[in-house]
Amino acid sequence: KAGVTQTPRYLIKTRGQQVTLSCSPISGHRSVSWYQQTPGQGLQFLFEYFSETQRNKGNFPGRFSGRQFSNSRSEMNVSTLELGDSALYLCASRKGQGDDTQYFGPGTRLTVL
Amino acid sequence: QKEVEQNSGPLSVPEGAIASLNCTYSDRGSQSFFWYRQYSGKSPELIMFIYSNGDKEDGRFTAQLNKASQYVSLLIRDSQPSDSATYLCAVIIQGAQKLVFGQGTRLTINP
């Protein structure tokens, strides 16, 4: 069974631009969560989607948004990029329905110049 | 108080010895606990999960959970240089229904 995939793997943007990251979960998984990882803050939860609905949201500004499609694929958008948004963005999927185990994709490394 | 706390290390262990990694959590209602391994530049990889008090063994890895003390640990027996990585403890926070990670412990196995 294929794992979680994320595209693109690397991205370089400048301040003020916006970016969209994509995540395809493991087949049969209906929940997708997004995390931001930086050396200083560690792994921080952004939001979780289940069956196209946002179930939970972390403490990030409204510039960070996401959505999930009917095939469970998810996108994350960051608008008006700031230097501090440079990070590894990780997507994780789980089956849902009582199964809490999350499996991570390879991540997207975003650099904001 | 942080929701999930780990000693950031670095923890240095000789090859062949037992590495012991510890984690405490603040939410007494937490029911699900996970250990992930993350190599430098890579994404976290699930090693083990544990839901019940006591020990759970999988190969060279043993997870231990003590809900009364709000403590979960990971033991790695016969440590190998390939075990050198950052180990992340993660806990489902019941009230918020989200997975919260500790800062991770950097482990180095010395040949």
Short mmCIF file of N, CA and C in Angstrom, two decimals, chain B:
data_model
loop_
_atom_site.label_atom_id
_atom_site.label_comp_id
_atom_site.label_asym_id
_atom_site.label_seq_id
_atom_site.Cartn_x
_atom_site.Cartn_y
_atom_site.Cartn_z
N GLN B 1 3.00 24.67 32.19
CA GLN B 1 3.49 23.30 32.02
C GLN B 1 3.17 22.84 30.60
N LYS B 2 4.19 22.29 29.92
CA LYS B 2 3.97 21.80 28.58
C LYS B 2 3.11 20.55 28.62
N GLU B 3 2.33 20.34 27.57
CA GLU B 3 1.44 19.18 27.52
C GLU B 3 2.22 17.88 27.44
N VAL B 4 3.32 17.87 26.71
CA VAL B 4 4.16 16.68 26.58
C VAL B 4 5.62 17.13 26.73
N GLU B 5 6.32 16.51 27.66
CA GLU B 5 7.70 16.93 27.91
C GLU B 5 8.66 15.77 27.75
N GLN B 6 9.77 16.07 27.09
CA GLN B 6 10.86 15.12 26.93
C GLN B 6 12.17 15.82 27.24
N ASN B 7 13.13 15.06 27.69
CA ASN B 7 14.48 15.58 27.84
C ASN B 7 15.07 15.69 26.44
N SER B 8 15.51 16.90 26.08
CA SER B 8 15.96 17.11 24.69
C SER B 8 17.28 16.43 24.38
N GLY B 9 18.01 16.03 25.44
CA GLY B 9 19.29 15.38 25.23
C GLY B 9 20.37 16.41 24.87
N PRO B 10 21.43 16.00 24.16
CA PRO B 10 21.54 14.69 23.52
C PRO B 10 21.85 13.57 24.51
N LEU B 11 21.34 12.40 24.18
CA LEU B 11 21.57 11.21 24.97
C LEU B 11 22.56 10.35 24.20
N SER B 12 23.65 10.02 24.82
CA SER B 12 24.70 9.24 24.17
C SER B 12 24.79 7.87 24.83
N VAL B 13 24.71 6.81 24.02
CA VAL B 13 24.68 5.44 24.53
C VAL B 13 25.67 4.61 23.72
N PRO B 14 26.45 3.75 24.35
CA PRO B 14 27.37 2.90 23.58
C PRO B 14 26.61 1.81 22.83
N GLU B 15 27.16 1.42 21.70
CA GLU B 15 26.56 0.36 20.89
C GLU B 15 26.38 -0.91 21.72
N GLY B 16 25.22 -1.53 21.58
CA GLY B 16 24.94 -2.75 22.31
C GLY B 16 24.26 -2.55 23.65
N ALA B 17 24.25 -1.32 24.15
CA ALA B 17 23.63 -1.02 25.45
C ALA B 17 22.14 -0.74 25.26
N ILE B 18 21.47 -0.53 26.39
CA ILE B 18 20.05 -0.18 26.37
C ILE B 18 19.90 1.34 26.42
N ALA B 19 19.15 1.88 25.48
CA ALA B 19 18.84 3.31 25.49
C ALA B 19 17.45 3.49 26.11
N SER B 20 17.33 4.43 27.02
CA SER B 20 16.06 4.67 27.71
C SER B 20 15.61 6.10 27.47
N LEU B 21 14.45 6.25 26.88
CA LEU B 21 13.91 7.57 26.54
C LEU B 21 12.63 7.79 27.32
N ASN B 22 12.48 8.97 27.89
CA ASN B 22 11.36 9.22 28.78
C ASN B 22 10.49 10.38 28.33
N CYS B 23 9.24 10.33 28.77
CA CYS B 23 8.27 11.35 28.36
C CYS B 23 7.20 11.47 29.45
N THR B 24 6.84 12.69 29.80
CA THR B 24 5.72 12.90 30.72
C THR B 24 4.67 13.74 30.02
N TYR B 25 3.42 13.61 30.47
CA TYR B 25 2.33 14.34 29.84
C TYR B 25 1.41 14.90 30.92
N SER B 26 0.69 15.95 30.57
CA SER B 26 -0.08 16.67 31.58
C SER B 26 -1.56 16.28 31.63
N ASP B 27 -2.11 15.79 30.53
CA ASP B 27 -3.54 15.48 30.48
C ASP B 27 -3.81 14.10 31.05
N ARG B 28 -4.40 14.05 32.24
CA ARG B 28 -4.62 12.77 32.92
C ARG B 28 -5.59 11.88 32.14
N GLY B 29 -6.40 12.48 31.28
CA GLY B 29 -7.38 11.70 30.52
C GLY B 29 -6.84 11.10 29.24
N SER B 30 -5.58 11.35 28.93
CA SER B 30 -5.00 10.83 27.68
C SER B 30 -5.02 9.31 27.65
N GLN B 31 -5.33 8.76 26.47
CA GLN B 31 -5.48 7.31 26.35
C GLN B 31 -4.54 6.70 25.31
N SER B 32 -4.01 7.51 24.41
CA SER B 32 -3.22 6.98 23.29
C SER B 32 -1.85 7.64 23.27
N PHE B 33 -0.81 6.79 23.13
CA PHE B 33 0.56 7.28 23.25
C PHE B 33 1.40 6.66 22.14
N PHE B 34 2.27 7.48 21.55
CA PHE B 34 3.02 7.06 20.38
C PHE B 34 4.49 7.45 20.50
N TRP B 35 5.34 6.63 19.90
CA TRP B 35 6.75 6.97 19.74
C TRP B 35 7.07 7.00 18.25
N TYR B 36 7.69 8.11 17.83
CA TYR B 36 8.14 8.25 16.46
C TYR B 36 9.65 8.45 16.45
N ARG B 37 10.26 8.00 15.40
CA ARG B 37 11.70 8.22 15.18
C ARG B 37 11.85 9.15 13.98
N GLN B 38 12.75 10.11 14.10
CA GLN B 38 12.97 11.05 13.00
C GLN B 38 14.46 11.19 12.74
N TYR B 39 14.88 10.75 11.58
CA TYR B 39 16.25 10.97 11.16
C TYR B 39 16.38 12.39 10.63
N SER B 40 17.58 12.93 10.71
CA SER B 40 17.83 14.29 10.28
C SER B 40 17.39 14.50 8.84
N GLY B 41 16.56 15.50 8.61
CA GLY B 41 16.10 15.81 7.26
C GLY B 41 14.97 14.95 6.75
N LYS B 42 14.49 14.04 7.58
CA LYS B 42 13.40 13.14 7.18
C LYS B 42 12.15 13.41 8.02
N SER B 43 11.06 12.76 7.66
CA SER B 43 9.82 12.93 8.41
C SER B 43 9.73 11.88 9.52
N PRO B 44 8.88 12.11 10.51
CA PRO B 44 8.74 11.13 11.61
C PRO B 44 8.19 9.79 11.12
N GLU B 45 8.74 8.74 11.70
CA GLU B 45 8.36 7.38 11.34
C GLU B 45 7.82 6.71 12.62
N LEU B 46 6.63 6.14 12.54
CA LEU B 46 6.03 5.50 13.71
C LEU B 46 6.84 4.27 14.13
N ILE B 47 7.18 4.21 15.42
CA ILE B 47 7.86 3.03 15.96
C ILE B 47 6.86 2.17 16.71
N MET B 48 6.15 2.78 17.65
CA MET B 48 5.24 2.00 18.48
C MET B 48 4.10 2.89 18.97
N PHE B 49 2.99 2.24 19.31
CA PHE B 49 1.93 2.91 20.04
C PHE B 49 1.56 2.04 21.22
N ILE B 50 1.04 2.67 22.27
CA ILE B 50 0.64 1.93 23.46
C ILE B 50 -0.59 2.59 24.05
N TYR B 51 -1.55 1.80 24.48
CA TYR B 51 -2.79 2.33 25.02
C TYR B 51 -3.02 1.90 26.48
N SER B 52 -2.43 0.75 26.87
CA SER B 52 -2.71 0.21 28.20
C SER B 52 -1.49 0.31 29.10
N ASN B 53 -1.74 0.41 30.39
CA ASN B 53 -0.65 0.41 31.36
C ASN B 53 0.20 -0.84 31.21
N GLY B 54 1.51 -0.68 31.44
CA GLY B 54 2.40 -1.82 31.38
C GLY B 54 3.37 -1.71 30.22
N ASP B 55 3.89 -2.84 29.80
CA ASP B 55 4.91 -2.89 28.76
C ASP B 55 4.33 -3.46 27.46
N LYS B 56 4.88 -2.96 26.36
CA LYS B 56 4.55 -3.51 25.04
C LYS B 56 5.86 -3.66 24.29
N GLU B 57 6.12 -4.87 23.82
CA GLU B 57 7.40 -5.15 23.18
C GLU B 57 7.22 -5.39 21.69
N ASP B 58 8.18 -4.89 20.91
CA ASP B 58 8.20 -5.12 19.46
C ASP B 58 9.65 -5.17 19.03
N GLY B 59 10.17 -6.39 18.90
CA GLY B 59 11.57 -6.53 18.53
C GLY B 59 12.49 -5.99 19.60
N ARG B 60 13.37 -5.08 19.22
CA ARG B 60 14.30 -4.50 20.20
C ARG B 60 13.68 -3.35 20.99
N PHE B 61 12.45 -2.97 20.65
CA PHE B 61 11.80 -1.83 21.28
C PHE B 61 10.76 -2.27 22.31
N THR B 62 10.75 -1.57 23.46
CA THR B 62 9.72 -1.78 24.46
C THR B 62 9.18 -0.43 24.89
N ALA B 63 7.87 -0.28 24.79
CA ALA B 63 7.22 0.92 25.31
C ALA B 63 6.63 0.60 26.67
N GLN B 64 6.76 1.54 27.59
CA GLN B 64 6.22 1.36 28.94
C GLN B 64 5.30 2.53 29.25
N LEU B 65 4.13 2.22 29.79
CA LEU B 65 3.16 3.26 30.12
C LEU B 65 2.72 3.14 31.57
N ASN B 66 2.74 4.27 32.26
CA ASN B 66 2.26 4.34 33.64
C ASN B 66 1.33 5.55 33.72
N LYS B 67 0.03 5.29 33.61
CA LYS B 67 -0.95 6.38 33.57
C LYS B 67 -1.05 7.08 34.91
N ALA B 68 -0.85 6.37 36.00
CA ALA B 68 -0.94 7.00 37.32
C ALA B 68 0.14 8.06 37.48
N SER B 69 1.31 7.79 36.96
CA SER B 69 2.42 8.74 37.03
C SER B 69 2.49 9.64 35.80
N GLN B 70 1.62 9.41 34.83
CA GLN B 70 1.59 10.19 33.58
C GLN B 70 2.95 10.17 32.92
N TYR B 71 3.40 8.98 32.67
CA TYR B 71 4.77 8.74 32.24
C TYR B 71 4.77 7.64 31.19
N VAL B 72 5.49 7.88 30.09
CA VAL B 72 5.65 6.84 29.07
C VAL B 72 7.12 6.81 28.65
N SER B 73 7.65 5.63 28.44
CA SER B 73 9.06 5.52 28.08
C SER B 73 9.24 4.56 26.91
N LEU B 74 10.41 4.67 26.31
CA LEU B 74 10.79 3.77 25.22
C LEU B 74 12.18 3.22 25.52
N LEU B 75 12.30 1.90 25.53
CA LEU B 75 13.59 1.26 25.72
C LEU B 75 14.03 0.65 24.40
N ILE B 76 15.28 0.86 24.05
CA ILE B 76 15.85 0.25 22.85
C ILE B 76 16.98 -0.67 23.31
N ARG B 77 16.77 -1.96 23.11
CA ARG B 77 17.80 -2.93 23.51
C ARG B 77 18.81 -3.13 22.40
N ASP B 78 20.02 -3.55 22.77
CA ASP B 78 21.06 -3.82 21.77
C ASP B 78 21.16 -2.66 20.77
N SER B 79 21.35 -1.47 21.29
CA SER B 79 21.36 -0.26 20.46
C SER B 79 22.38 -0.38 19.33
N GLN B 80 21.96 0.11 18.15
CA GLN B 80 22.80 0.09 16.97
C GLN B 80 23.04 1.53 16.50
N PRO B 81 24.17 1.77 15.82
CA PRO B 81 24.40 3.13 15.29
C PRO B 81 23.24 3.64 14.45
N SER B 82 22.52 2.74 13.77
CA SER B 82 21.38 3.15 12.95
C SER B 82 20.20 3.64 13.78
N ASP B 83 20.26 3.43 15.10
CA ASP B 83 19.21 3.96 15.99
C ASP B 83 19.43 5.43 16.31
N SER B 84 20.57 5.97 15.92
CA SER B 84 20.85 7.39 16.17
C SER B 84 19.85 8.25 15.42
N ALA B 85 19.06 9.01 16.15
CA ALA B 85 17.98 9.81 15.57
C ALA B 85 17.36 10.62 16.69
N THR B 86 16.36 11.42 16.34
CA THR B 86 15.55 12.10 17.34
C THR B 86 14.28 11.29 17.56
N TYR B 87 13.95 11.05 18.82
CA TYR B 87 12.77 10.25 19.15
C TYR B 87 11.70 11.18 19.72
N LEU B 88 10.53 11.13 19.11
CA LEU B 88 9.43 12.01 19.48
C LEU B 88 8.34 11.22 20.20
N CYS B 89 7.96 11.72 21.34
CA CYS B 89 6.83 11.17 22.08
C CYS B 89 5.59 11.97 21.69
N ALA B 90 4.47 11.31 21.47
CA ALA B 90 3.24 12.01 21.09
C ALA B 90 2.06 11.44 21.86
N VAL B 91 1.17 12.32 22.26
CA VAL B 91 0.04 11.94 23.09
C VAL B 91 -1.23 12.54 22.52
N ILE B 92 -2.31 11.75 22.49
CA ILE B 92 -3.62 12.30 22.11
C ILE B 92 -4.17 13.04 23.32
N ILE B 93 -4.37 14.35 23.19
CA ILE B 93 -4.95 15.16 24.25
C ILE B 93 -6.46 15.03 24.12
N GLN B 94 -7.09 14.38 25.05
CA GLN B 94 -8.50 14.02 24.92
C GLN B 94 -9.41 15.22 24.74
N GLY B 95 -9.23 16.22 25.55
CA GLY B 95 -10.12 17.37 25.47
C GLY B 95 -10.09 18.03 24.11
N ALA B 96 -8.91 18.15 23.55
CA ALA B 96 -8.75 18.83 22.27
C ALA B 96 -8.78 17.87 21.10
N GLN B 97 -8.77 16.57 21.38
CA GLN B 97 -8.75 15.54 20.35
C GLN B 97 -7.68 15.82 19.30
N LYS B 98 -6.47 16.09 19.75
CA LYS B 98 -5.39 16.31 18.81
C LYS B 98 -4.13 15.62 19.33
N LEU B 99 -3.22 15.35 18.41
CA LEU B 99 -1.96 14.69 18.75
C LEU B 99 -0.93 15.77 19.06
N VAL B 100 -0.38 15.72 20.27
CA VAL B 100 0.60 16.71 20.69
C VAL B 100 1.95 16.03 20.86
N PHE B 101 2.99 16.66 20.32
CA PHE B 101 4.33 16.09 20.34
C PHE B 101 5.19 16.77 21.38
N GLY B 102 6.09 15.99 21.98
CA GLY B 102 7.15 16.56 22.77
C GLY B 102 8.21 17.14 21.85
N GLN B 103 9.20 17.79 22.45
CA GLN B 103 10.25 18.43 21.67
C GLN B 103 11.22 17.43 21.05
N GLY B 104 11.18 16.19 21.52
CA GLY B 104 12.05 15.15 20.99
C GLY B 104 13.35 15.02 21.77
N THR B 105 13.88 13.80 21.82
CA THR B 105 15.17 13.52 22.44
C THR B 105 16.13 13.05 21.36
N ARG B 106 17.25 13.74 21.26
CA ARG B 106 18.25 13.35 20.26
C ARG B 106 19.13 12.25 20.87
N LEU B 107 19.13 11.10 20.20
CA LEU B 107 19.87 9.93 20.66
C LEU B 107 21.05 9.65 19.73
N THR B 108 22.21 9.45 20.32
CA THR B 108 23.40 9.08 19.55
C THR B 108 23.93 7.75 20.08
N ILE B 109 24.11 6.78 19.20
CA ILE B 109 24.68 5.49 19.58
C ILE B 109 26.14 5.49 19.11
N ASN B 110 27.04 5.32 20.05
CA ASN B 110 28.47 5.37 19.75
C ASN B 110 29.03 3.98 19.49
N PRO B 111 29.64 3.79 18.32
CA PRO B 111 30.20 2.45 18.00
C PRO B 111 31.33 2.08 18.95
#
